[in-house]
PDB file of C-alpha atoms in Angstrom:
ATOM      1  CA  MET A  15      37.423  43.447  82.205  1.00 54.00           C
ATOM      2  CA  SER A  16      34.233  44.561  82.145  1.00 55.00           C
ATOM      3  CA  THR A  17      33.167  48.053  80.305  1.00 58.00           C
ATOM      4  CA  ALA A  18      31.227  49.980  82.684  1.00 66.00           C
ATOM      5  CA  GLU A  19      28.116  51.428  80.989  1.00 80.00           C
ATOM      6  CA  ARG A  20      27.972  55.930  80.473  1.00 86.00           C
ATOM      7  CA  ILE A  21      26.188  58.049  82.459  1.00 88.00           C
ATOM      8  CA  TYR A  22      24.647  60.619  79.919  1.00 90.00           C
ATOM      9  CA  THR A  23      23.607  64.118  81.477  1.00 88.00           C
ATOM     10  CA  ALA A  24      21.349  67.291  80.462  1.00 88.00           C
ATOM     11  CA  GLY A  25      24.358  68.316  78.725  1.00 88.00           C
ATOM     12  CA  ASP A  26      23.871  64.905  76.239  1.00 89.00           C
ATOM     13  CA  ILE A  27      20.235  65.388  75.769  1.00 89.00           C
ATOM     14  CA  LEU A  28      20.611  68.952  74.395  1.00 88.00           C
ATOM     15  CA  GLU A  29      23.594  67.700  72.132  1.00 91.00           C
ATOM     16  CA  LEU A  30      21.165  64.712  71.097  1.00 89.00           C
ATOM     17  CA  GLU A  31      18.297  67.177  70.300  1.00 86.00           C
ATOM     18  CA  SER A  32      20.609  69.417  68.268  1.00 87.00           C
ATOM     19  CA  ARG A  33      21.437  66.531  65.875  1.00 91.00           C
ATOM     20  CA  GLY A  34      17.543  65.888  66.003  1.00 87.00           C
ATOM     21  CA  GLU A  35      17.888  62.946  68.217  1.00 88.00           C
ATOM     22  CA  SER A  36      14.639  62.433  70.697  1.00 88.00           C
ATOM     23  CA  TYR A  37      15.458  61.364  74.001  1.00 91.00           C
ATOM     24  CA  GLU A  38      14.464  60.940  77.391  1.00 92.00           C
ATOM     25  CA  LEU A  39      17.206  60.364  80.535  1.00 92.00           C
ATOM     26  CA  VAL A  40      16.014  58.506  83.684  1.00 91.00           C
ATOM     27  CA  GLY A  41      18.971  57.656  86.064  1.00 87.00           C
ATOM     28  CA  GLY A  42      21.461  58.819  83.370  1.00 89.00           C
ATOM     29  CA  ARG A  43      20.008  56.209  80.773  1.00 91.00           C
ATOM     30  CA  LEU A  44      18.754  57.423  77.325  1.00 92.00           C
ATOM     31  CA  LEU A  45      15.344  56.490  76.455  1.00 89.00           C
ATOM     32  CA  GLU A  46      14.690  56.640  72.997  1.00 87.00           C
ATOM     33  CA  THR A  47      11.531  58.302  71.834  1.00 88.00           C
ATOM     34  CA  GLY A  48       8.833  58.015  69.600  1.00 84.00           C
ATOM     35  CA  MET A  49       5.122  57.999  68.149  1.00 88.00           C
ATOM     36  CA  SER A  50       3.251  56.288  65.785  1.00 90.00           C
ATOM     37  CA  GLN A  51       1.025  58.440  63.354  1.00 93.00           C
ATOM     38  CA  GLU A  52      -1.655  57.843  65.432  1.00 93.00           C
ATOM     39  CA  SER A  53      -0.286  58.849  68.731  1.00 94.00           C
ATOM     40  CA  ASN A  54       1.614  61.903  66.972  1.00 94.00           C
ATOM     41  CA  TRP A  55      -1.730  63.027  65.415  1.00 96.00           C
ATOM     42  CA  VAL A  56      -3.689  62.909  69.222  1.00 97.00           C
ATOM     43  CA  GLY A  57      -0.678  64.790  70.812  1.00 97.00           C
ATOM     44  CA  PHE A  58      -1.386  67.499  68.427  1.00 97.00           C
ATOM     45  CA  ARG A  59      -5.130  67.042  68.506  1.00 97.00           C
ATOM     46  CA  ILE A  60      -5.168  67.975  72.374  1.00 98.00           C
ATOM     47  CA  ALA A  61      -2.020  70.490  71.880  1.00 98.00           C
ATOM     48  CA  HIS A  62      -4.635  72.366  69.603  1.00 98.00           C
ATOM     49  CA  LEU A  63      -7.602  72.079  71.972  1.00 98.00           C
ATOM     50  CA  ILE A  64      -5.986  73.054  75.109  1.00 98.00           C
ATOM     51  CA  GLN A  65      -3.602  76.265  72.855  1.00 98.00           C
ATOM     52  CA  VAL A  66      -7.457  77.783  72.061  1.00 97.00           C
ATOM     53  CA  LEU A  67      -8.558  77.734  74.765  1.00 97.00           C
ATOM     54  CA  LEU A  68      -5.434  79.337  76.201  1.00 97.00           C
ATOM     55  CA  ASP A  69      -5.544  82.166  73.245  1.00 96.00           C
ATOM     56  CA  ARG A  70      -8.467  83.032  75.662  1.00 96.00           C
ATOM     57  CA  GLU A  71      -7.972  82.497  78.806  1.00 95.00           C
ATOM     58  CA  ARG A  72      -3.851  82.883  78.641  1.00 94.00           C
ATOM     59  CA  LEU A  73      -3.924  80.995  81.170  1.00 96.00           C
ATOM     60  CA  GLY A  74      -0.509  79.663  80.635  1.00 95.00           C
ATOM     61  CA  TRP A  75       2.209  77.587  78.357  1.00 95.00           C
ATOM     62  CA  ILE A  76       1.501  74.210  76.110  1.00 96.00           C
ATOM     63  CA  PHE A  77       4.193  72.199  75.116  1.00 95.00           C
ATOM     64  CA  THR A  78       4.177  69.133  73.091  1.00 94.00           C
ATOM     65  CA  ALA A  79       6.695  65.987  72.678  1.00 91.00           C
ATOM     66  CA  ASP A  80       9.789  67.600  71.556  1.00 89.00           C
ATOM     67  CA  HIS A  81      10.442  69.911  74.871  1.00 92.00           C
ATOM     68  CA  PRO A  82      12.238  68.152  77.453  1.00 93.00           C
ATOM     69  CA  PHE A  83      11.815  68.960  80.971  1.00 94.00           C
ATOM     70  CA  ASP A  84      14.350  67.983  84.133  1.00 94.00           C
ATOM     71  CA  LEU A  85      11.618  66.759  86.604  1.00 94.00           C
ATOM     72  CA  PHE A  86      13.497  67.138  90.133  1.00 94.00           C
ATOM     73  CA  GLY A  87      16.043  69.936  88.746  1.00 90.00           C
ATOM     74  CA  ASP A  88      19.395  67.871  89.340  1.00 91.00           C
ATOM     75  CA  GLY A  89      19.158  66.637  86.209  1.00 90.00           C
ATOM     76  CA  SER A  90      18.812  62.882  87.045  1.00 89.00           C
ATOM     77  CA  SER A  91      15.217  63.070  85.451  1.00 92.00           C
ATOM     78  CA  ILE A  92      14.745  64.694  82.006  1.00 95.00           C
ATOM     79  CA  ARG A  93      10.932  64.289  79.992  1.00 96.00           C
ATOM     80  CA  LYS A  94       9.331  64.522  77.200  1.00 96.00           C
ATOM     81  CA  PRO A  95       5.776  64.473  77.593  1.00 97.00           C
ATOM     82  CA  ASP A  96       3.516  64.172  74.708  1.00 97.00           C
ATOM     83  CA  VAL A  97       1.684  67.651  75.755  1.00 98.00           C
ATOM     84  CA  ALA A  98       2.788  69.409  78.663  1.00 98.00           C
ATOM     85  CA  PHE A  99       1.149  72.281  80.318  1.00 98.00           C
ATOM     86  CA  LEU A 100       2.595  74.741  82.478  1.00 96.00           C
ATOM     87  CA  SER A 101       0.341  77.336  84.477  1.00 96.00           C
ATOM     88  CA  ASN A 102       1.685  81.153  84.677  1.00 93.00           C
ATOM     89  CA  ALA A 103       1.964  80.637  88.133  1.00 93.00           C
ATOM     90  CA  ARG A 104       4.631  77.876  88.006  1.00 90.00           C
ATOM     91  CA  LEU A 105       6.291  79.687  84.872  1.00 83.00           C
ATOM     92  CA  PRO A 106       5.793  83.431  85.207  1.00 70.00           C
ATOM     93  CA  GLU A 107       8.201  84.787  82.617  1.00 77.00           C
ATOM     94  CA  GLY A 108       7.331  82.422  79.748  1.00 69.00           C
ATOM     95  CA  PRO A 109       9.416  79.503  78.426  1.00 71.00           C
ATOM     96  CA  GLY A 110      13.180  80.471  78.500  1.00 72.00           C
ATOM     97  CA  ASP A 111      15.293  79.370  76.023  1.00 72.00           C
ATOM     98  CA  THR A 112      18.077  77.525  77.563  1.00 72.00           C
ATOM     99  CA  GLY A 113      16.138  74.117  76.233  1.00 84.00           C
ATOM    100  CA  ILE A 114      15.169  72.154  79.236  1.00 91.00           C
ATOM    101  CA  THR A 115      12.865  73.415  81.334  1.00 91.00           C
ATOM    102  CA  THR A 116      13.300  73.314  85.067  1.00 90.00           C
ATOM    103  CA  ALA A 117       9.800  73.986  86.028  1.00 91.00           C
ATOM    104  CA  VAL A 118       7.113  71.415  86.374  1.00 94.00           C
ATOM    105  CA  PRO A 119       3.989  71.069  84.775  1.00 96.00           C
ATOM    106  CA  ASP A 120       0.620  71.373  85.875  1.00 97.00           C
ATOM    107  CA  LEU A 121      -0.713  69.045  83.454  1.00 98.00           C
ATOM    108  CA  ALA A 122       1.306  65.564  81.144  1.00 98.00           C
ATOM    109  CA  VAL A 123      -0.740  63.738  78.771  1.00 98.00           C
ATOM    110  CA  GLU A 124       0.908  61.045  77.983  1.00 97.00           C
ATOM    111  CA  VAL A 125      -0.530  59.365  74.408  1.00 97.00           C
ATOM    112  CA  VAL A 126       0.241  55.517  74.065  1.00 96.00           C
ATOM    113  CA  SER A 127       1.723  54.227  70.810  1.00 92.00           C
ATOM    114  CA  PRO A 128       1.990  50.422  69.975  1.00 90.00           C
ATOM    115  CA  ASN A 129       5.704  49.902  70.995  1.00 87.00           C
ATOM    116  CA  ASP A 130       5.345  51.720  74.342  1.00 90.00           C
ATOM    117  CA  ARG A 131       5.863  49.350  77.182  1.00 90.00           C
ATOM    118  CA  VAL A 132       3.886  49.612  80.101  1.00 92.00           C
ATOM    119  CA  SER A 133       6.296  48.937  82.012  1.00 91.00           C
ATOM    120  CA  ASP A 134       7.942  52.489  81.173  1.00 91.00           C
ATOM    121  CA  LEU A 135       5.007  53.967  81.226  1.00 94.00           C
ATOM    122  CA  LYS A 136       4.422  53.548  84.826  1.00 94.00           C
ATOM    123  CA  VAL A 137       7.858  54.270  85.634  1.00 93.00           C
ATOM    124  CA  LYS A 138       7.048  57.537  83.939  1.00 94.00           C
ATOM    125  CA  LEU A 139       4.002  57.684  85.448  1.00 95.00           C
ATOM    126  CA  GLU A 140       5.469  57.812  89.430  1.00 95.00           C
ATOM    127  CA  GLU A 141       7.634  60.324  88.182  1.00 95.00           C
ATOM    128  CA  TYR A 142       5.358  62.677  87.594  1.00 96.00           C
ATOM    129  CA  PHE A 143       3.562  61.855  90.994  1.00 95.00           C
ATOM    130  CA  SER A 144       6.281  61.985  92.245  1.00 95.00           C
ATOM    131  CA  ALA A 145       7.633  65.990  90.780  1.00 96.00           C
ATOM    132  CA  GLY A 146       4.060  66.728  91.880  1.00 95.00           C
ATOM    133  CA  ILE A 147       2.449  67.132  88.193  1.00 96.00           C
ATOM    134  CA  SER A 148      -1.354  67.791  89.429  1.00 95.00           C
ATOM    135  CA  LEU A 149      -2.977  66.256  86.000  1.00 97.00           C
ATOM    136  CA  VAL A 150      -2.012  63.196  83.980  1.00 97.00           C
ATOM    137  CA  TRP A 151      -4.256  62.202  81.090  1.00 98.00           C
ATOM    138  CA  VAL A 152      -2.722  58.348  79.966  1.00 98.00           C
ATOM    139  CA  VAL A 153      -4.368  58.828  76.465  1.00 98.00           C
ATOM    140  CA  HIS A 154      -5.398  55.038  74.848  1.00 97.00           C
ATOM    141  CA  PRO A 155      -6.073  55.549  71.174  1.00 96.00           C
ATOM    142  CA  GLU A 156      -5.845  52.239  70.051  1.00 94.00           C
ATOM    143  CA  VAL A 157      -9.255  51.809  72.650  1.00 96.00           C
ATOM    144  CA  ARG A 158     -10.327  55.466  72.698  1.00 97.00           C
ATOM    145  CA  GLN A 159      -9.899  56.042  76.365  1.00 98.00           C
ATOM    146  CA  ILE A 160      -7.995  58.442  78.264  1.00 98.00           C
ATOM    147  CA  LEU A 161      -7.141  57.250  81.825  1.00 97.00           C
ATOM    148  CA  VAL A 162      -7.065  60.588  84.038  1.00 98.00           C
ATOM    149  CA  HIS A 163      -4.713  61.130  87.590  1.00 97.00           C
ATOM    150  CA  ILE A 164      -5.990  63.799  89.565  1.00 95.00           C
ATOM    151  CA  GLY A 165      -3.157  65.062  92.324  1.00 87.00           C
ATOM    152  CA  GLY A 166      -0.975  61.814  91.925  1.00 80.00           C
ATOM    153  CA  ASN A 167      -3.863  59.366  92.560  1.00 84.00           C
ATOM    154  CA  ARG A 168      -2.863  56.412  91.033  1.00 84.00           C
ATOM    155  CA  THR A 169      -6.738  55.277  90.349  1.00 93.00           C
ATOM    156  CA  PRO A 170      -7.440  56.894  87.226  1.00 96.00           C
ATOM    157  CA  VAL A 171     -10.819  58.074  86.181  1.00 97.00           C
ATOM    158  CA  VAL A 172     -11.209  55.965  83.085  1.00 98.00           C
ATOM    159  CA  LEU A 173     -12.577  58.059  80.258  1.00 98.00           C
ATOM    160  CA  THR A 174     -14.594  56.856  77.092  1.00 98.00           C
ATOM    161  CA  GLU A 175     -15.621  58.416  73.913  1.00 96.00           C
ATOM    162  CA  THR A 176     -19.422  59.183  75.642  1.00 97.00           C
ATOM    163  CA  ASP A 177     -17.415  61.351  78.543  1.00 98.00           C
ATOM    164  CA  THR A 178     -16.359  64.733  77.978  1.00 98.00           C
ATOM    165  CA  LEU A 179     -13.105  65.964  79.233  1.00 98.00           C
ATOM    166  CA  THR A 180     -12.072  68.443  81.984  1.00 98.00           C
ATOM    167  CA  GLY A 181      -9.538  70.255  82.685  1.00 97.00           C
ATOM    168  CA  GLY A 182     -10.917  71.099  86.409  1.00 95.00           C
ATOM    169  CA  ASP A 183      -8.511  73.171  88.699  1.00 95.00           C
ATOM    170  CA  VAL A 184      -6.087  72.941  86.669  1.00 97.00           C
ATOM    171  CA  LEU A 185      -7.057  74.343  83.139  1.00 97.00           C
ATOM    172  CA  PRO A 186      -9.944  75.631  84.132  1.00 97.00           C
ATOM    173  CA  GLY A 187     -12.893  75.930  81.141  1.00 96.00           C
ATOM    174  CA  PHE A 188     -12.003  73.818  79.288  1.00 98.00           C
ATOM    175  CA  ALA A 189     -13.904  70.951  78.302  1.00 98.00           C
ATOM    176  CA  VAL A 190     -14.030  68.817  75.353  1.00 98.00           C
ATOM    177  CA  PRO A 191     -15.784  65.532  74.768  1.00 98.00           C
ATOM    178  CA  VAL A 192     -13.678  62.646  73.793  1.00 98.00           C
ATOM    179  CA  ALA A 193     -14.564  61.429  70.736  1.00 97.00           C
ATOM    180  CA  ASP A 194     -13.016  64.483  69.785  1.00 96.00           C
ATOM    181  CA  ILE A 195     -10.117  63.957  70.608  1.00 97.00           C
ATOM    182  CA  PHE A 196      -9.325  60.769  68.765  1.00 96.00           C
ATOM    183  CA  PRO A 197      -9.273  60.559  65.088  1.00 92.00           C
ATOM    184  CA  PRO A 198     -12.903  59.602  62.679  1.00 87.00           C
ATOM    185  CA  ARG A 199     -13.050  56.167  62.302  1.00 78.00           C
ATOM    186  CA  SER A 200     -13.422  55.336  58.723  1.00 68.00           C
ATOM    187  CA  VAL A 201     -10.259  58.233  57.864  1.00 54.00           C
ATOM    188  CA  GLY A 202     -10.428  56.461  54.434  1.00 55.00           C
ATOM    189  CA  GLY A 203     -13.588  57.757  53.444  1.00 49.00           C
ATOM    190  CA  ASP A 204     -15.694  54.065  53.247  1.00 49.00           C
ATOM    191  CA  ALA A 205     -17.618  53.703  49.359  1.00 45.00           C
ATOM    192  CA  ALA A 206     -20.759  52.893  49.632  1.00 43.00           C
TER     193      ALA A 206
END
């Protein structure tokens, strides 16, 4: 006798969220989410830097890793980018209170943690491209690099600490040195 694997839904995601649990949903399967301390810090830093621009320019809305997006509007893929930006054009009324946003972000940022699997990240990126996300930044704190995918291009532009990260057409006016996104190299203050 075989036991059928449970198929989860968007409603299950909301129920788990109400209990403080964080999951994404892919093809009816739950995927637990979580970030390392450094990845969490980098994600917050990126969100803050974007918010500074949004406070000035009123281009749209910023969301962090705890906010779910129904990428295809049918409940089949509910993802939580570590940082997401939605322009006013895609979210003209501002964020609602339904819990899951069905508008597709203009920008999705994934900050890679040591426990992230490359295969899972590839699947997530393919979903982002298929959903029509215009700009994807994959941030690698360990090597202090950012991979920039523009317009669904699977071949990214690789930025290092000597480069500047820009928002292009998605976030006009956003320009930050890549080095400013990562924590200082000697956080604990080495004794001289």
